[in-house]
mmCIF file of C-alpha atoms in Angstrom:
data_model
loop_
_atom_site.group_PDB
_atom_site.id
_atom_site.type_symbol
_atom_site.label_atom_id
_atom_site.label_comp_id
_atom_site.label_asym_id
_atom_site.label_seq_id
_atom_site.Cartn_x
_atom_site.Cartn_y
_atom_site.Cartn_z
ATOM 1 C CA MET A 266 43.287 -40.034 9.282
ATOM 2 C CA THR A 267 41.142 -37.619 11.266
ATOM 3 C CA ILE A 268 42.654 -34.610 12.941
ATOM 4 C CA ARG A 269 41.003 -33.803 16.259
ATOM 5 C CA GLY A 270 40.687 -30.065 15.975
ATOM 6 C CA ILE A 271 38.493 -27.218 14.760
ATOM 7 C CA GLY A 272 39.055 -25.423 11.467
ATOM 8 C CA HIS A 273 38.388 -21.814 12.496
ATOM 9 C CA ARG A 274 36.093 -20.340 9.838
ATOM 10 C CA GLY A 275 37.263 -23.234 7.683
ATOM 11 C CA TYR A 276 40.889 -22.851 6.616
ATOM 12 C CA PRO A 277 41.391 -19.055 6.593
ATOM 13 C CA ALA A 278 45.180 -19.187 6.309
ATOM 14 C CA LYS A 279 44.745 -20.363 2.710
ATOM 15 C CA TYR A 280 41.155 -19.589 1.690
ATOM 16 C CA PRO A 281 38.744 -16.709 2.293
ATOM 17 C CA GLU A 282 37.287 -17.255 5.745
ATOM 18 C CA ASN A 283 33.755 -18.582 6.170
ATOM 19 C CA THR A 284 33.423 -19.602 2.531
ATOM 20 C CA MET A 285 32.502 -22.917 0.993
ATOM 21 C CA SER A 286 36.041 -23.459 -0.316
ATOM 22 C CA SER A 287 37.456 -22.764 3.137
ATOM 23 C CA PHE A 288 35.137 -25.274 4.813
ATOM 24 C CA GLN A 289 35.727 -27.843 2.078
ATOM 25 C CA ALA A 290 39.481 -27.549 2.582
ATOM 26 C CA ALA A 291 39.153 -28.191 6.317
ATOM 27 C CA ILE A 292 37.022 -31.243 5.661
ATOM 28 C CA GLU A 293 39.448 -32.592 3.061
ATOM 29 C CA LEU A 294 42.379 -32.147 5.457
ATOM 30 C CA GLY A 295 40.613 -34.512 7.843
ATOM 31 C CA PHE A 296 39.656 -32.155 10.657
ATOM 32 C CA THR A 297 36.886 -33.390 12.921
ATOM 33 C CA HIS A 298 35.261 -29.954 13.379
ATOM 34 C CA ILE A 299 34.701 -26.660 11.607
ATOM 35 C CA GLU A 300 33.644 -23.358 13.167
ATOM 36 C CA LEU A 301 31.499 -20.682 11.550
ATOM 37 C CA ASP A 302 29.783 -17.405 12.419
ATOM 38 C CA VAL A 303 26.134 -16.617 11.817
ATOM 39 C CA HIS A 304 24.095 -13.450 11.200
ATOM 40 C CA LEU A 305 20.600 -12.872 9.824
ATOM 41 C CA SER A 306 19.748 -11.297 6.491
ATOM 42 C CA LYS A 307 16.954 -8.721 6.185
ATOM 43 C CA ASP A 308 14.533 -11.527 5.334
ATOM 44 C CA GLY A 309 15.605 -13.625 8.310
ATOM 45 C CA ILE A 310 17.911 -16.154 6.636
ATOM 46 C CA PRO A 311 20.957 -17.285 8.649
ATOM 47 C CA VAL A 312 24.092 -16.436 6.648
ATOM 48 C CA VAL A 313 27.714 -17.193 7.378
ATOM 49 C CA MET A 314 30.127 -14.312 7.959
ATOM 50 C CA HIS A 315 32.214 -13.156 10.898
ATOM 51 C CA ASP A 316 31.499 -9.416 10.768
ATOM 52 C CA TYR A 317 28.057 -7.848 10.950
ATOM 53 C CA LYS A 318 29.091 -5.726 7.971
ATOM 54 C CA ILE A 319 30.075 -7.022 4.542
ATOM 55 C CA ASP A 320 32.748 -4.346 3.964
ATOM 56 C CA ARG A 321 35.869 -6.363 4.901
ATOM 57 C CA MET A 322 35.051 -9.557 3.062
ATOM 58 C CA THR A 323 33.083 -8.519 -0.032
ATOM 59 C CA ASP A 324 32.988 -5.928 -2.782
ATOM 60 C CA GLY A 325 29.965 -4.336 -1.104
ATOM 61 C CA VAL A 326 29.366 -2.149 1.943
ATOM 62 C CA GLY A 327 26.822 -2.063 4.738
ATOM 63 C CA GLU A 328 25.270 -4.282 7.383
ATOM 64 C CA ILE A 329 24.096 -7.809 6.669
ATOM 65 C CA ARG A 330 20.695 -7.087 8.220
ATOM 66 C CA ASP A 331 20.035 -4.362 5.639
ATOM 67 C CA TYR A 332 20.107 -6.794 2.696
ATOM 68 C CA THR A 333 17.886 -9.699 1.722
ATOM 69 C CA LEU A 334 19.604 -12.994 0.971
ATOM 70 C CA SER A 335 19.245 -12.489 -2.780
ATOM 71 C CA GLU A 336 20.789 -9.027 -2.465
ATOM 72 C CA LEU A 337 23.665 -10.352 -0.341
ATOM 73 C CA GLN A 338 24.458 -12.982 -2.929
ATOM 74 C CA GLU A 339 24.996 -10.303 -5.555
ATOM 75 C CA PHE A 340 28.218 -9.389 -3.750
ATOM 76 C CA SER A 341 31.442 -11.302 -4.284
ATOM 77 C CA ILE A 342 34.152 -12.454 -1.936
ATOM 78 C CA GLU A 343 37.706 -13.027 -3.153
ATOM 79 C CA LYS A 344 37.882 -15.557 -6.016
ATOM 80 C CA ASN A 345 34.253 -14.808 -6.877
ATOM 81 C CA GLU A 346 32.783 -16.727 -3.978
ATOM 82 C CA LYS A 347 29.445 -15.765 -2.485
ATOM 83 C CA ILE A 348 28.314 -15.363 1.109
ATOM 84 C CA PRO A 349 27.111 -18.851 2.078
ATOM 85 C CA THR A 350 23.947 -19.590 3.985
ATOM 86 C CA LEU A 351 24.030 -21.653 7.144
ATOM 87 C CA GLU A 352 21.983 -24.265 5.326
ATOM 88 C CA GLU A 353 24.599 -24.603 2.571
ATOM 89 C CA VAL A 354 27.428 -25.129 5.047
ATOM 90 C CA LEU A 355 25.472 -27.585 7.165
ATOM 91 C CA ARG A 356 24.593 -29.645 4.088
ATOM 92 C CA LEU A 357 28.272 -29.681 3.092
ATOM 93 C CA ALA A 358 29.307 -30.789 6.572
ATOM 94 C CA LYS A 359 26.559 -33.327 7.222
ATOM 95 C CA ASN A 360 27.905 -36.778 8.075
ATOM 96 C CA GLN A 361 31.469 -35.479 7.675
ATOM 97 C CA VAL A 362 32.351 -33.084 10.510
ATOM 98 C CA ILE A 363 30.910 -31.508 13.636
ATOM 99 C CA VAL A 364 29.985 -27.850 13.211
ATOM 100 C CA SER A 365 30.503 -25.151 15.832
ATOM 101 C CA ILE A 366 28.020 -22.330 15.164
ATOM 102 C CA GLU A 367 28.786 -18.989 16.766
ATOM 103 C CA MET A 368 25.828 -16.633 16.992
ATOM 104 C CA LYS A 369 27.281 -13.145 16.443
ATOM 105 C CA ASN A 370 25.943 -9.716 17.416
ATOM 106 C CA THR A 371 22.734 -11.315 18.593
ATOM 107 C CA LYS A 372 21.206 -8.055 19.823
ATOM 108 C CA LEU A 373 21.041 -6.825 16.216
ATOM 109 C CA TYR A 374 18.549 -9.495 15.225
ATOM 110 C CA ASP A 375 15.065 -10.639 16.131
ATOM 111 C CA SER A 376 14.609 -14.368 16.692
ATOM 112 C CA VAL A 377 18.139 -15.358 15.678
ATOM 113 C CA GLU A 378 17.974 -18.286 18.101
ATOM 114 C CA GLU A 379 14.785 -19.584 16.502
ATOM 115 C CA LYS A 380 16.136 -19.173 12.974
ATOM 116 C CA VAL A 381 19.385 -20.988 13.751
ATOM 117 C CA PHE A 382 17.595 -23.822 15.550
ATOM 118 C CA GLU A 383 15.059 -24.194 12.746
ATOM 119 C CA MET A 384 17.888 -24.597 10.243
ATOM 120 C CA ILE A 385 19.674 -27.166 12.386
ATOM 121 C CA GLN A 386 16.435 -29.139 12.537
ATOM 122 C CA LYS A 387 15.708 -28.725 8.837
ATOM 123 C CA VAL A 388 19.060 -30.208 7.827
ATOM 124 C CA GLY A 389 18.872 -32.914 10.494
ATOM 125 C CA MET A 390 22.102 -31.892 12.232
ATOM 126 C CA ILE A 391 21.056 -31.809 15.883
ATOM 127 C CA GLU A 392 23.662 -34.474 16.717
ATOM 128 C CA GLN A 393 26.404 -32.852 14.640
ATOM 129 C CA VAL A 394 26.414 -29.266 15.857
ATOM 130 C CA TYR A 395 26.915 -27.165 18.939
ATOM 131 C CA VAL A 396 26.139 -23.471 19.305
ATOM 132 C CA ILE A 397 28.378 -20.952 21.068
ATOM 133 C CA SER A 398 28.031 -17.269 21.878
ATOM 134 C CA PHE A 399 29.364 -14.482 24.068
ATOM 135 C CA ASP A 400 25.696 -13.585 24.623
ATOM 136 C CA HIS A 401 24.798 -16.035 27.345
ATOM 137 C CA LYS A 402 21.200 -14.783 27.466
ATOM 138 C CA SER A 403 20.900 -15.769 23.827
ATOM 139 C CA LEU A 404 22.142 -19.253 24.698
ATOM 140 C CA ALA A 405 19.513 -19.401 27.443
ATOM 141 C CA LYS A 406 16.834 -18.606 24.834
ATOM 142 C CA LEU A 407 18.166 -21.393 22.650
ATOM 143 C CA ARG A 408 18.052 -23.789 25.573
ATOM 144 C CA GLU A 409 14.389 -22.861 26.113
ATOM 145 C CA LEU A 410 13.727 -23.851 22.501
ATOM 146 C CA SER A 411 15.429 -27.211 22.806
ATOM 147 C CA SER A 412 16.760 -29.481 25.513
ATOM 148 C CA GLU A 413 18.664 -31.450 22.868
ATOM 149 C CA VAL A 414 20.824 -28.870 21.126
ATOM 150 C CA LYS A 415 24.350 -28.696 22.498
ATOM 151 C CA ILE A 416 25.497 -25.248 23.593
ATOM 152 C CA GLY A 417 28.589 -23.595 25.019
ATOM 153 C CA PRO A 418 29.313 -20.161 26.465
ATOM 154 C CA LEU A 419 32.172 -18.189 24.945
ATOM 155 C CA VAL A 420 34.453 -16.550 27.516
ATOM 156 C CA ASN A 421 37.816 -14.832 27.476
ATOM 157 C CA LYS A 422 38.979 -16.477 30.699
ATOM 158 C CA LEU A 423 37.581 -19.547 32.416
ATOM 159 C CA ARG A 424 36.657 -18.699 36.002
ATOM 160 C CA ARG A 425 35.086 -20.576 38.888
ATOM 161 C CA SER A 426 31.816 -18.658 38.413
ATOM 162 C CA HIS A 427 31.453 -20.082 34.908
ATOM 163 C CA PHE A 428 30.652 -23.493 36.322
ATOM 164 C CA ARG A 429 27.377 -22.103 37.669
ATOM 165 C CA LEU A 430 26.653 -20.759 34.181
ATOM 166 C CA ILE A 431 27.444 -24.136 32.622
ATOM 167 C CA GLU A 432 25.018 -25.824 35.005
ATOM 168 C CA LYS A 433 22.300 -23.202 34.449
ATOM 169 C CA LEU A 434 22.532 -23.541 30.653
ATOM 170 C CA ASP A 435 22.975 -27.315 30.752
ATOM 171 C CA ALA A 436 25.983 -26.641 28.514
ATOM 172 C CA SER A 437 28.119 -29.380 27.005
ATOM 173 C CA TYR A 438 30.935 -27.038 25.913
ATOM 174 C CA ILE A 439 32.859 -24.037 27.160
ATOM 175 C CA ALA A 440 34.894 -22.063 24.590
ATOM 176 C CA VAL A 441 37.808 -20.134 26.071
ATOM 177 C CA LYS A 442 40.525 -17.864 24.670
ATOM 178 C CA HIS A 443 43.724 -19.933 24.543
ATOM 179 C CA ASP A 444 45.529 -17.904 27.209
ATOM 180 C CA GLY A 445 42.551 -17.907 29.576
ATOM 181 C CA LEU A 446 42.774 -21.526 30.713
ATOM 182 C CA LYS A 447 44.090 -22.933 33.986
ATOM 183 C CA GLU A 448 44.898 -26.593 34.427
ATOM 184 C CA LYS A 449 42.664 -26.958 37.505
ATOM 185 C CA TYR A 450 39.625 -25.797 35.539
ATOM 186 C CA VAL A 451 40.468 -28.011 32.571
ATOM 187 C CA ASN A 452 40.612 -30.940 34.983
ATOM 188 C CA ARG A 453 37.314 -29.909 36.556
ATOM 189 C CA CYS A 454 35.646 -29.781 33.155
ATOM 190 C CA GLU A 455 36.998 -33.235 32.361
ATOM 191 C CA GLY A 456 35.434 -34.548 35.560
ATOM 192 C CA LEU A 457 32.079 -32.987 34.684
ATOM 193 C CA GLY A 458 32.132 -34.203 31.094
ATOM 194 C CA ILE A 459 32.306 -30.644 29.720
ATOM 195 C CA GLN A 460 34.285 -30.227 26.492
ATOM 196 C CA VAL A 461 36.750 -27.340 26.713
ATOM 197 C CA VAL A 462 37.421 -25.537 23.431
ATOM 198 C CA ALA A 463 40.476 -23.272 23.098
ATOM 199 C CA TRP A 464 40.579 -20.450 20.547
ATOM 200 C CA THR A 465 42.543 -19.498 18.481
ATOM 201 C CA VAL A 466 45.811 -21.487 18.567
ATOM 202 C CA ASN A 467 48.078 -20.592 15.640
ATOM 203 C CA SER A 468 51.734 -20.567 16.713
ATOM 204 C CA VAL A 469 53.879 -23.637 17.348
ATOM 205 C CA GLU A 470 54.504 -22.357 20.888
ATOM 206 C CA GLN A 471 50.765 -22.269 21.558
ATOM 207 C CA MET A 472 50.294 -25.703 20.025
ATOM 208 C CA GLN A 473 53.082 -27.054 22.214
ATOM 209 C CA ARG A 474 51.328 -25.784 25.334
ATOM 210 C CA PHE A 475 48.133 -27.613 24.464
ATOM 211 C CA LYS A 476 49.910 -30.936 24.097
ATOM 212 C CA LYS A 477 49.666 -31.172 27.891
ATOM 213 C CA TYR A 478 45.891 -30.696 27.666
ATOM 214 C CA PRO A 479 44.893 -33.584 25.370
ATOM 215 C CA SER A 480 41.217 -33.288 26.321
ATOM 216 C CA VAL A 481 40.998 -29.704 25.046
ATOM 217 C CA LEU A 482 39.582 -29.240 21.564
ATOM 218 C CA VAL A 483 41.823 -26.742 19.778
ATOM 219 C CA THR A 484 40.609 -24.136 17.282
ATOM 220 C CA THR A 485 43.127 -23.016 14.668
ATOM 221 C CA ASP A 486 43.530 -20.955 11.495
ATOM 222 C CA GLU A 487 46.727 -22.846 10.631
ATOM 223 C CA LEU A 488 45.338 -26.246 9.820
ATOM 224 C CA GLU A 489 48.312 -27.773 8.030
ATOM 225 C CA LYS A 490 50.720 -26.447 10.641
ATOM 226 C CA TYR A 491 48.553 -27.958 13.378
ATOM 227 C CA LYS A 492 48.277 -31.251 11.510
ATOM 228 C CA ALA A 493 52.035 -31.441 10.982
ATOM 229 C CA TYR A 494 52.809 -30.607 14.607
ATOM 230 C CA HIS A 495 50.334 -32.978 16.235
ATOM 231 C CA TYR A 496 50.456 -35.717 13.601
ATOM 232 C CA PRO A 497 54.080 -35.604 12.358
ATOM 233 C CA ASP A 498 53.888 -39.075 10.802
ATOM 234 C CA THR A 499 51.569 -37.610 8.151
ATOM 235 C CA SER A 500 54.293 -35.297 6.846
ATOM 236 C CA SER A 501 57.931 -35.973 6.022
ATOM 237 C CA LYS A 502 58.500 -32.234 5.747
ATOM 238 C CA LEU A 503 57.408 -31.236 9.230
ATOM 239 C CA GLN A 504 59.936 -28.471 9.710
ATOM 240 C CA LYS A 505 59.076 -26.827 6.405
ATOM 241 C CA VAL A 506 55.383 -26.793 7.343
ATOM 242 C CA ILE A 507 55.629 -25.464 10.886
ATOM 243 C CA VAL A 508 58.435 -22.926 10.571
#
């Protein structure tokens, strides 16, 4: 059984977000995709964390860019996990799931596009990843580096003007906040072969809405709830899971 959906930062409803255990859980549940967030360490290594600071997730304080990788890995996340590198997560995911890489706070870093692309190449994941960002200029830089890598703009609301952006970037994806989608634009993306991604769908009411958009790839924190709602035959205790 594979669940067509994206584990947002792994499975953060049950595990610390953006950690190896969180990604492993999403893979074991049978999800087809995982999503992660990338920053650069002081020595230019892509590391996986949502925030540009380590304060919320670790027992340390400060900005990721102020620490080398070895210094970052001295800090602990809940349950004594460490901040993973992009390479570690990609190697875990290889030949198992597709990985959505969000480049975060790109203006804080030099050459983040090059570093992320180099790692994708190093692990041999060009066919198993796509890169998203709110910084569309950063995506344009990535496109200059490679005509092969799949990319997708992040937007809060899908508008008509975004189709020009999609064409300019030669994007394969468009990632949209769940309440920023209109049926006519979903249909237009289908016709163009553009994969629409909705983020972040966690309530049963939201999940119900997206049943009428089967082409949309849904991002969720609530992986077991999503699995039980969309694949009820896999659980005899559906109501207990989704309530």
